[in-house]
Amino acid sequence: MKIAVIGGVAAGTSAAAKARRTDPDAEIVIFEKGTEISYGGCGLPYYISGLIPDRDQLIAFTGEEFEDKYGVEVRLKHEVREIDSHEKMIYYKNLATGQDGAYQYDKLIIATGASPIKPPFEGFEKENIFVLRSVKDGDRIKAAANRDTTKKAVIIGAGLIGLEMAEAFTEMGLKTTVIELQPQVLPPFSQEMAKLVEKELQEKDVDLVLNDGVAAFKGGDKLEKVVTESGKEIEADLALLSIGVKANSELAKKAGIEIGETGAIKINEKMETNLKDIYAAGDCAESKDLITGKAAWIPLGSTANKQGRTAGENAAGGSYSHSGIIKTGITKIFDLTAARTGLSKEEAEKNGFEVTEVKIKARNHAGYYPGADIINIKGVFANNDGRLLGAEVIGGDGSDKRIDVLVTAIQAEMTAADLFQLDLAYAPPYSSAKDAVAILGMVAEKKL
Amino acid sequence: MKIAVIGGVAAGTSAAAKARRTDPDAEIVIFEKGTEISYGGCGLPYYISGLIPDRDQLIAFTGEEFEDKYGVEVRLKHEVREIDSHEKMIYYKNLATGQDGAYQYDKLIIATGASPIKPPFEGFEKENIFVLRSVKDGDRIKAAANRDTTKKAVIIGAGLIGLEMAEAFTEMGLKTTVIELQPQVLPPFSQEMAKLVEKELQEKDVDLVLNDGVAAFKGGDKLEKVVTESGKEIEADLALLSIGVKANSELAKKAGIEIGETGAIKINEKMETNLKDIYAAGDCAESKDLITGKAAWIPLGSTANKQGRTAGENAAGGSYSHSGIIKTGITKIFDLTAARTGLSKEEAEKNGFEVTEVKIKARNHAGYYPGADIINIKGVFANNDGRLLGAEVIGGDGSDKRIDVLVTAIQAEMTAADLFQLDLAYAPPYSSAKDAVAILGMVAEKKL
C-alpha cells in the first residue's frame, strides 16, 4: 500500500501520522512544496510579537523528526504539479534541484491548504507590504516590524488574523490602524457584539477605519501610506493584508476533482472526493454545516486536524467519519475573548428558522472572588422548540469555557430549558452559583 | 397569596426572589434563624485566607437590602419550630425577643439547608475547634488562625471544604495537616486521580494522614493536639472538622414530610414534597441522579439556586422543573483544579453498566503559547454504546472548561465518537488544535 499526501502542515501531517498508526506497513510519502511541515500557523502573531520567543517552538516536527517518529517519508520542496487519477500518478517538481519526478500511489490525500487573497492593488509590489501564512512570512513581518524606522502599521482586514496582528503590532510599539470594508470588525459576529471588540481596540489605541477599502499603496520603493477608497491617506511603514484566504484547489480541479460552491474541494464525511482513492482534508477541503446540512468552508487548524486524521485512517483501510462543523471561531483581542458558533440570526432566518435573539451579561465567576469579569453572551434560539442554533460570547476570562459549553449544547440540539438544567461545575473561582450559560437559558425561556 | 420561606441562604432567597417575579402581588416572608441571609458560603475559605478582603463582599444582600429589592419581608433570628400542614400554619420563636409567633401560609417553601456533622469526639468542647458553615464560623476561624500563637492547624476530612481550607491555612502561614479516614483525599474521585491532588498538597507542604480518623482532641482549655485512631499525636493550635454535612430535615420530618434514604427531604421535579402546597429546595432537599434515575443528595450552591428558583416559581403559581443533577463538583487546590461529574466506574457497575475507563493527559492550550499546562482526564464510557457516563478532570488552567464540556456531553448522552466531532473553539491561547476533550474521545473510541 502506497499513500501519497500532498501538503505537510496540519491536515497532511495528521493524515500521515494516522495512516501510519492504522497501517504499520504502508509506504507513506508527504510532498511539501515549502521547507517547513507541521507548524502552528495560528501561533504566528504571537511569534511576531515576541510572546513566543523561539521560532522553533512553532514547529512541532521538522521533516526529519517527523520521518523518524512516524516512519513517513517527507519530501520537502517538492511541488506536485499534476494528478493523473487514471494512472494513479502524481507528477512533481523538486524545487531544490529543478528536477521533475513522478510517484505512483494507491491512495492519495490532498492537503494543499489555503492561500491569502491578494487583489491587484496599486502599489502592492512595494517593500513592507505583507501577507501572513507561512513561518517565513512571519519571519519577514517580525524583522520589518522590529526595524527602528518602523513606527506605523496598517492592517487591511479586521478578521481573526487582522485583529490578532493589531494586538501584536501594538504590543511591539507600533501605532496600528485597521481598515475593514464592512461596517464592523469581525464580520461573522453580529454588529452589536462586534462593538464590544471595537471598544477594546480603541481603548488599546488601535485606530479603526470601517466601511472602507484600500485604493492604493503609495510611496517610493518602500511603502509610505495606504490610500483608502474614501480618500483617506494613512501613513504606514508596514502593511499587512489579511482580507481572507482561498482554498488551494486548482491542482485538484485540474485533475477532475469536484470543487464545491465555496471554492474548496467537495468531500463526503469519509473525506472522499468524487474520484476513487483520492481524499482531501484541511483548508483546501469543504466541510458540512451540521445545522443546515449545507457545505461550509471555515479553514481552521482544529478542523484540519480532524479531517486529516479521518482521511489518513480511511486511506489506510480504516473507517472513520468527520461529520462536519458548526463554524466555531475564537480569538483573543488584548484583554477580551471573542468567540462565536452556529448560526447568526440572519443565517438562521435564511435557512427557514424563525428565531429569537437573547443577550445577557453575567459574571465569569463569583463576584466576590478576585478577578471577576463580565461575559456577554448572545444566543440565537428557534422559536418553535427553543433549540439553541447559534451563540456569540465576548468578554473576559472564562469566555472560552462558555462558548465550548454552547458548542456542545448546539451539537446536542439542546434547548433554552436544557441549558438551565446543566449541572455545570460550581465553585467561586470558576463560576457563579447561576452560571452565565444557565442565565442565558433562563432569560431565553422567558422570552420565547 | 401568602408564601412562607423557611431559610434565607441560597435556595430560600432564590425561591423568594423568583416567587416575587412570578407573582408581583403575593405576600412573601422569609424566616431565617440566623442574622445573615443570601451569603456566599462557598467563598468562606477565601474570606478566611484574606484573598477576599471584605466580609461584606460575601453577603449578596442584607435582610434590608433584600426587602427593598424584592418586596419580600425578611424576618431574621426567627426560628421555625413547627409546621402544621393541615392548618397551613408555621410556629416560630423570635430568637431576639424570645417571643413565640405563628404565620399562616398558602404555600410553604422549606430551605433549611444542612449542618456540619459533629460526632461526639473526646475533647470536642475545647477552644479552637471549629466547623465552617456560616459567616460567623468564618469570622471565628479567621480570628483564631490570625492569632500570633496559632502556628499549626489540623483539618479533619479531606473533602472539598477540607482541602480548600488546607490551602487557606497554608497561605496564612500555618503548618497544616489533613486527616482523612479514607485511603485518599477527595473520596468521590478515583484513587488514581486523587493521587495528583495528594502530590500537589505535599508539594505545598501540607501533611496528609490518610486511612486514619480522630480519636480525641487533647489539651487543657485550649486544643493542643489531635490524637488519631492509629495513635498519631499531631500538635494543633487550631482544628477544623470538615467531615461532611447532613440535611436539616428534622422540622420537615416532624411535620410528616417524607424523608428520602439520603436523609434529605424527598421532592419531585417541581420541588413538591409529599404534602400539598409544601415545597423543599436546596441543601435540605434531595435531587435525582439523571443517569441512574435514583435519588441523590449533593448539597451545592448551584443546585440550591436552581431548586430554589423552581420552588419559588411553582409556589407562586408558575410551572417549572429541575430535572436533577449528575453530581458535578469542582475545587481549586493551590495551582490545581480538581473536578468530577457523572458516575465513577464503581457506581456505573453497581448500576448495571459495563464500562471502560480511559485516562488521557493533554495540554490546556497550544504548547507554544505561554502558560501551557497539563490536564488529566479520566472518562468512564459504557461498553455497549460508547456513551460517556462520568469524568474526572485534574490539572491546570482550563480544567474547569473541560469538565463543563463533559457535563454537557453527559447530559446530552453523547458517546466517545461524539466527543471527537465537537467543533470546539480553537485558537492557541485557549486550546490545542486537538482539544483535550477530542483526544479523550479518540482514545476512548480506540479502546472500546
Coordinates of C-alpha atoms in Angstrom, one line a residue, chain B:
Chain B
M1 CA -51.5 34.6 48.2
K2 CA -49.1 34.1 51.2
I3 CA -45.8 32.4 50.6
A4 CA -43.6 31.5 53.6
V5 CA -40.0 30.5 53.0
I6 CA -38.0 28.9 55.9
G7 CA -34.3 29.6 55.5
G8 CA -32.7 32.6 53.7
V9 CA -29.5 31.5 52.2
A10 CA -29.1 30.2 48.6
A11 CA -32.3 28.3 48.0
G12 CA -34.5 30.4 50.2
T13 CA -33.6 33.7 48.7
S14 CA -33.7 32.3 45.1
A15 CA -37.1 31.0 45.8
A16 CA -38.4 34.3 47.3
A17 CA -36.9 36.4 44.5
K18 CA -38.4 34.1 41.8
A19 CA -41.8 34.0 43.5
R20 CA -41.8 37.7 43.6
R21 CA -41.1 38.0 39.9
T22 CA -43.8 35.4 39.1
D23 CA -46.4 36.9 41.4
P24 CA -46.0 40.7 42.0
D25 CA -48.9 40.7 44.5
A26 CA -48.1 37.8 46.8
E27 CA -47.1 38.3 50.4
I28 CA -43.7 36.6 50.7
V29 CA -42.0 36.2 54.1
I30 CA -38.6 34.6 54.7
F31 CA -38.0 33.2 58.2
E32 CA -34.3 32.9 58.9
K33 CA -33.0 31.8 62.3
G34 CA -29.5 33.4 61.7
T35 CA -28.6 37.0 61.2
E36 CA -27.4 36.8 57.7
I37 CA -29.2 35.9 54.5
S38 CA -28.0 35.3 51.0
Y39 CA -24.3 34.8 51.7
G40 CA -21.8 33.0 49.6
G41 CA -20.9 30.2 51.9
C42 CA -18.6 28.7 49.2
G43 CA -16.4 31.8 49.5
L44 CA -15.7 31.4 53.2
P45 CA -12.3 29.7 52.7
Y46 CA -11.2 32.7 50.6
Y47 CA -12.5 35.2 53.2
I48 CA -10.6 33.4 55.9
S49 CA -7.4 33.4 54.0
G50 CA -7.8 37.1 53.2
L51 CA -8.0 36.6 49.4
I52 CA -11.5 38.2 49.7
P53 CA -10.6 41.1 52.0
D54 CA -14.0 42.3 53.0
R55 CA -16.6 40.2 54.8
D56 CA -19.4 42.2 53.2
Q57 CA -18.4 41.0 49.8
L58 CA -19.7 37.6 50.7
I59 CA -23.1 38.9 51.5
A60 CA -25.1 39.5 48.4
F61 CA -27.9 41.2 50.3
T62 CA -28.5 42.1 53.9
G63 CA -32.1 41.4 55.1
E64 CA -33.0 45.1 54.5
E65 CA -31.5 45.2 51.0
F66 CA -33.4 42.1 50.1
E67 CA -36.6 43.5 51.4
D68 CA -36.1 46.7 49.4
K69 CA -35.1 45.0 46.2
Y70 CA -37.7 42.3 46.1
G71 CA -40.5 43.5 48.3
V72 CA -40.1 40.4 50.4
E73 CA -40.4 40.5 54.2
V74 CA -37.2 39.1 55.9
R75 CA -37.6 38.0 59.5
L76 CA -34.1 37.4 60.9
K77 CA -33.5 35.5 64.1
H78 CA -36.8 33.8 63.5
E79 CA -36.5 30.0 64.1
V80 CA -39.4 28.0 62.8
R81 CA -40.1 25.2 65.3
E82 CA -43.2 23.5 63.8
I83 CA -45.1 23.1 60.7
D84 CA -48.8 22.3 60.8
S85 CA -49.7 21.2 57.3
H86 CA -53.4 20.8 58.0
E87 CA -53.9 24.3 59.3
K88 CA -51.2 25.6 57.0
M89 CA -49.5 27.3 59.9
I90 CA -45.9 27.6 60.9
Y91 CA -44.9 28.3 64.5
Y92 CA -41.7 30.1 65.2
K93 CA -39.6 31.7 68.0
N94 CA -38.2 35.1 67.6
L95 CA -34.7 34.4 69.0
A96 CA -34.1 38.2 69.6
T97 CA -37.1 38.7 71.8
G98 CA -37.8 35.2 72.9
Q99 CA -41.4 35.6 71.8
D100 CA -43.3 32.9 70.0
G101 CA -45.4 33.5 66.9
A102 CA -47.3 31.9 64.1
Y103 CA -47.8 32.5 60.4
Q104 CA -50.5 31.2 58.1
Y105 CA -49.3 30.3 54.7
D106 CA -50.9 29.4 51.4
K107 CA -47.6 27.9 50.1
L108 CA -44.6 26.9 52.1
I109 CA -41.0 26.5 50.8
I110 CA -38.6 24.7 53.1
A111 CA -35.0 25.7 52.6
T112 CA -33.4 24.9 55.9
G113 CA -30.1 23.9 54.5
A114 CA -27.6 21.5 56.0
S115 CA -25.3 21.4 59.1
P116 CA -21.9 20.1 59.7
I117 CA -21.6 16.6 61.1
K118 CA -20.1 16.6 64.6
P119 CA -19.5 13.2 66.1
P120 CA -19.1 13.2 69.9
F121 CA -15.3 13.3 69.8
E122 CA -13.5 13.3 73.1
G123 CA -12.4 16.9 73.9
F124 CA -14.5 18.5 71.2
E125 CA -15.6 21.2 73.6
K126 CA -12.1 22.7 73.8
E127 CA -11.3 26.1 72.4
N128 CA -10.1 26.5 68.8
I129 CA -12.0 23.5 67.4
F130 CA -14.3 24.7 64.6
V131 CA -16.7 23.8 61.9
L132 CA -17.2 26.0 58.9
R133 CA -20.7 26.8 57.6
S134 CA -21.9 30.3 58.4
V135 CA -20.2 33.7 58.0
K136 CA -19.9 33.7 61.8
D137 CA -18.0 30.4 61.7
G138 CA -15.7 32.1 59.2
D139 CA -15.2 35.1 61.4
R140 CA -14.2 32.8 64.3
I141 CA -11.8 30.7 62.3
K142 CA -10.2 33.8 60.7
A143 CA -9.6 35.4 64.1
A144 CA -8.2 32.2 65.6
A145 CA -5.9 31.5 62.6
N146 CA -4.6 35.0 62.6
R147 CA -3.6 34.9 66.2
D148 CA 0.2 35.1 66.7
T149 CA 0.2 32.0 68.8
T150 CA -1.5 29.9 66.1
K151 CA 1.1 28.1 64.1
K152 CA -0.3 24.7 63.4
A153 CA -3.7 23.6 62.0
V154 CA -5.3 20.2 61.7
I155 CA -8.1 19.6 59.4
I156 CA -10.3 16.6 59.8
G157 CA -11.7 15.5 56.5
A158 CA -10.2 15.8 53.0
G159 CA -13.3 16.7 51.1
L160 CA -13.8 20.0 49.2
I161 CA -14.0 22.2 52.2
G162 CA -11.2 20.5 54.0
L163 CA -8.8 20.9 51.1
E164 CA -9.9 24.5 50.3
M165 CA -9.2 25.3 54.0
A166 CA -5.8 23.5 53.8
E167 CA -4.9 25.9 51.1
A168 CA -6.3 28.9 53.1
F169 CA -4.4 27.9 56.3
T170 CA -1.2 27.3 54.3
E171 CA -1.5 30.7 52.6
M172 CA -1.9 32.2 56.1
G173 CA 1.4 30.7 57.1
L174 CA 0.0 27.8 59.3
K175 CA 1.6 24.4 59.1
T176 CA -1.3 22.3 58.1
T177 CA -2.1 18.6 58.5
V178 CA -5.2 16.9 56.9
I179 CA -6.5 13.7 58.4
E180 CA -8.8 11.6 56.3
L181 CA -10.5 8.3 57.1
Q182 CA -10.4 7.1 53.5
P183 CA -7.1 6.0 51.9
Q184 CA -7.2 9.0 49.6
V185 CA -8.2 12.7 49.5
L186 CA -11.4 13.7 47.8
P187 CA -13.2 10.4 48.2
P188 CA -15.6 10.9 45.3
F189 CA -12.6 10.9 42.9
S190 CA -10.9 7.7 41.8
Q191 CA -7.8 6.9 43.9
E192 CA -5.6 7.2 40.8
M193 CA -6.7 10.7 40.1
A194 CA -6.8 11.8 43.8
K195 CA -3.0 11.0 43.9
L196 CA -2.5 14.0 41.7
V197 CA -4.1 16.2 44.3
E198 CA -2.1 14.5 47.1
K199 CA 1.1 15.3 45.2
E200 CA 0.1 18.9 44.9
L201 CA -0.8 19.2 48.6
Q202 CA 2.5 17.6 49.6
E203 CA 4.4 19.9 47.3
K204 CA 2.7 22.8 49.0
D205 CA 3.9 21.4 52.4
V206 CA 0.5 20.2 53.6
D207 CA 0.9 17.0 55.6
L208 CA -1.6 14.2 54.8
V209 CA -2.6 11.5 57.2
L210 CA -4.8 9.1 55.3
N211 CA -6.6 5.9 56.4
D212 CA -6.9 7.4 59.9
G213 CA -9.6 9.1 62.0
V214 CA -9.8 11.3 65.1
A215 CA -9.7 9.5 68.5
A216 CA -9.6 12.6 70.7
F217 CA -8.8 16.3 70.9
K218 CA -6.2 16.8 73.7
G219 CA -5.0 19.8 75.7
G220 CA -6.2 22.0 78.6
D221 CA -9.0 24.5 77.9
K222 CA -7.3 25.0 74.6
L223 CA -6.6 22.4 72.0
E224 CA -3.0 21.2 72.0
K225 CA -3.1 18.1 69.9
V226 CA -5.2 15.8 67.8
V227 CA -4.8 12.1 68.6
T228 CA -5.7 9.8 65.8
E229 CA -7.2 6.3 65.9
S230 CA -3.9 4.8 64.9
G231 CA -2.2 6.6 67.8
K232 CA -0.6 9.5 66.0
E233 CA -0.4 12.7 68.0
I234 CA -0.5 15.8 65.9
E235 CA 0.2 19.2 67.5
A236 CA -2.5 21.7 66.8
D237 CA -3.3 25.2 67.8
L238 CA -6.5 25.0 65.8
A239 CA -8.6 22.2 64.3
L240 CA -11.3 22.3 61.7
L241 CA -13.8 19.5 61.5
S242 CA -15.0 19.1 57.9
I243 CA -16.1 15.5 57.6
G244 CA -19.4 16.4 55.8
V245 CA -22.8 17.8 56.4
K246 CA -26.3 16.4 57.0
A247 CA -29.6 17.8 55.7
N248 CA -31.6 19.9 58.1
S249 CA -34.7 17.8 57.6
E250 CA -35.9 17.3 61.2
L251 CA -38.5 20.1 61.1
A252 CA -39.9 18.6 57.9
K253 CA -39.9 15.1 59.2
K254 CA -41.8 16.1 62.4
A255 CA -44.5 17.7 60.1
G256 CA -45.0 14.4 58.3
I257 CA -43.0 15.3 55.2
E258 CA -41.3 12.3 53.6
I259 CA -37.6 12.0 54.0
G260 CA -35.6 10.0 51.5
E261 CA -32.9 7.4 52.0
T262 CA -30.2 10.1 51.8
G263 CA -31.7 11.8 54.9
A264 CA -32.8 14.8 52.9
I265 CA -36.4 15.8 52.0
K266 CA -37.9 13.8 49.2
I267 CA -39.2 16.0 46.3
N268 CA -40.3 15.7 42.7
E269 CA -39.1 17.7 39.8
K270 CA -41.4 20.5 40.7
M271 CA -39.8 20.6 44.2
E272 CA -43.1 19.4 45.7
T273 CA -42.9 17.3 48.9
N274 CA -45.5 14.6 49.7
L275 CA -47.6 17.3 51.5
K276 CA -49.8 19.6 49.4
D277 CA -48.5 23.2 49.0
I278 CA -45.2 22.4 50.7
Y279 CA -42.0 22.6 48.6
A280 CA -38.4 22.0 49.6
A281 CA -35.3 23.2 47.9
G282 CA -31.5 23.5 48.4
D283 CA -29.3 21.6 50.8
C284 CA -32.2 20.2 52.9
A285 CA -33.7 18.5 49.8
E286 CA -32.8 15.6 47.6
S287 CA -32.3 15.6 43.9
K288 CA -32.3 13.0 41.2
D289 CA -29.2 11.4 39.6
L290 CA -30.0 12.0 35.9
I291 CA -28.0 9.0 34.8
T292 CA -29.3 6.3 37.2
G293 CA -32.7 7.9 38.0
K294 CA -32.0 7.4 41.7
A295 CA -32.2 9.9 44.5
A296 CA -29.0 11.8 45.0
W297 CA -28.0 14.4 47.6
I298 CA -25.1 16.6 46.8
P299 CA -25.6 19.9 48.6
L300 CA -24.1 22.7 46.5
G301 CA -24.9 26.4 45.9
S302 CA -25.6 25.9 42.2
T303 CA -28.2 23.2 42.8
A304 CA -29.7 25.2 45.6
N305 CA -30.1 28.1 43.3
K306 CA -31.8 26.1 40.6
Q307 CA -34.1 24.3 43.1
G308 CA -34.9 27.5 44.9
R309 CA -35.9 29.2 41.7
T310 CA -38.0 26.2 40.7
A311 CA -39.8 26.1 44.0
G312 CA -40.4 29.9 44.0
E313 CA -41.8 29.8 40.5
N314 CA -44.1 26.9 41.3
A315 CA -45.2 28.2 44.7
A316 CA -46.2 31.5 43.0
G317 CA -48.4 29.7 40.5
G318 CA -46.0 29.1 37.7
S319 CA -44.7 25.8 36.4
Y320 CA -41.1 24.9 36.3
S321 CA -38.9 21.8 36.7
H322 CA -35.5 21.0 37.9
S323 CA -34.8 17.6 36.4
G324 CA -31.8 16.6 38.5
I325 CA -28.1 16.5 38.8
I326 CA -25.1 14.5 37.7
K327 CA -23.1 15.1 40.8
T328 CA -20.7 17.6 39.4
G329 CA -18.1 19.1 41.7
I330 CA -15.1 21.2 41.4
T331 CA -12.4 22.7 43.7
K332 CA -9.3 24.7 43.5
I333 CA -6.3 23.2 45.4
F334 CA -3.4 25.6 45.1
D335 CA -2.4 25.6 41.5
L336 CA -4.6 22.6 40.6
T337 CA -8.2 22.3 39.6
A338 CA -10.0 19.1 40.6
A339 CA -13.4 18.4 39.1
R340 CA -15.7 15.4 38.6
T341 CA -19.1 14.6 37.2
G342 CA -21.4 11.7 36.5
L343 CA -20.7 8.1 37.6
S344 CA -17.5 6.6 38.7
K345 CA -16.5 3.2 37.4
E346 CA -17.8 1.6 40.6
E347 CA -21.1 3.5 40.6
A348 CA -21.6 2.7 36.9
E349 CA -21.0 -1.0 37.5
K350 CA -23.3 -1.0 40.6
N351 CA -26.0 0.4 38.3
G352 CA -25.6 -2.3 35.7
F353 CA -23.3 -0.7 33.2
E354 CA -20.3 -2.4 31.8
V355 CA -17.8 0.3 31.4
T356 CA -14.2 1.1 30.3
E357 CA -12.1 3.8 31.9
V358 CA -10.0 5.9 29.7
K359 CA -7.3 8.2 31.0
I360 CA -5.5 10.8 29.0
K361 CA -3.1 13.7 29.6
A362 CA -3.3 16.7 27.3
R363 CA -2.2 20.3 27.1
N364 CA -4.7 23.0 28.1
H365 CA -3.7 25.0 25.1
A366 CA -1.1 25.2 22.3
G367 CA 2.2 24.1 23.7
Y368 CA 4.0 27.0 22.2
Y369 CA 1.7 29.6 23.8
P370 CA 2.8 30.8 27.2
G371 CA 1.2 29.2 30.2
A372 CA 0.7 25.8 28.7
D373 CA -0.2 23.3 31.4
I374 CA -1.2 19.7 31.7
I375 CA -4.8 18.5 32.1
N376 CA -5.5 14.9 33.2
I377 CA -8.9 13.5 32.2
K378 CA -10.4 10.2 33.1
G379 CA -13.6 9.2 31.3
V380 CA -16.0 6.4 32.1
F381 CA -17.6 5.0 29.0
A382 CA -20.4 2.4 28.5
N383 CA -19.0 -0.6 26.6
N384 CA -22.2 -1.3 24.7
D385 CA -22.7 2.1 23.0
G386 CA -19.7 4.2 23.9
R387 CA -21.8 6.6 26.0
L388 CA -19.9 8.9 28.4
L389 CA -21.1 8.2 31.9
G390 CA -18.7 10.1 34.1
A391 CA -15.5 12.1 34.1
E392 CA -12.7 13.4 36.3
V393 CA -10.5 16.3 35.3
I394 CA -7.5 17.3 37.3
G395 CA -4.9 19.8 36.1
G396 CA -4.1 23.4 35.4
D397 CA -6.0 26.3 33.9
G398 CA -8.8 25.2 31.6
S399 CA -9.7 22.1 33.6
D400 CA -12.9 23.8 34.5
K401 CA -13.7 24.3 30.8
R402 CA -13.2 20.6 30.1
I403 CA -15.4 19.4 32.9
D404 CA -18.2 21.7 31.8
V405 CA -18.0 20.4 28.2
L406 CA -18.1 16.9 29.6
V407 CA -21.0 17.7 31.9
T408 CA -22.9 19.0 28.8
A409 CA -21.9 15.9 26.8
I410 CA -23.0 13.5 29.6
Q411 CA -26.4 15.3 29.9
A412 CA -26.8 15.1 26.1
E413 CA -25.9 11.3 26.3
M414 CA -23.0 11.8 23.9
T415 CA -20.6 9.0 23.0
A416 CA -16.9 8.8 22.6
A417 CA -17.3 9.3 18.9
D418 CA -19.4 12.4 19.5
L419 CA -16.7 14.0 21.6
F420 CA -14.3 13.8 18.6
Q421 CA -16.9 15.5 16.5
L422 CA -17.3 18.6 18.7
D423 CA -16.4 21.7 16.9
L424 CA -14.8 23.2 20.0
A425 CA -13.3 26.7 19.8
Y426 CA -9.6 26.6 18.7
A427 CA -7.0 29.4 19.0
P428 CA -3.6 29.0 20.6
P429 CA -4.4 30.8 23.9
Y430 CA -7.4 28.6 24.5
S431 CA -6.8 25.1 23.3
S432 CA -4.8 22.8 21.1
A433 CA -5.8 22.0 17.5
K434 CA -6.7 18.7 19.1
D435 CA -8.5 19.6 22.2
A436 CA -8.2 17.5 25.3
V437 CA -11.9 16.5 25.0
A438 CA -11.4 15.4 21.4
I439 CA -8.4 13.4 22.5
L440 CA -10.4 11.7 25.2
G441 CA -13.0 10.8 22.6
M442 CA -10.4 9.4 20.2
V443 CA -8.6 7.3 22.8
A444 CA -11.9 6.0 24.1
E445 CA -13.1 5.1 20.6
K446 CA -10.0 3.1 20.0
K447 CA -10.2 1.3 23.4
L448 CA -13.9 0.5 23.3

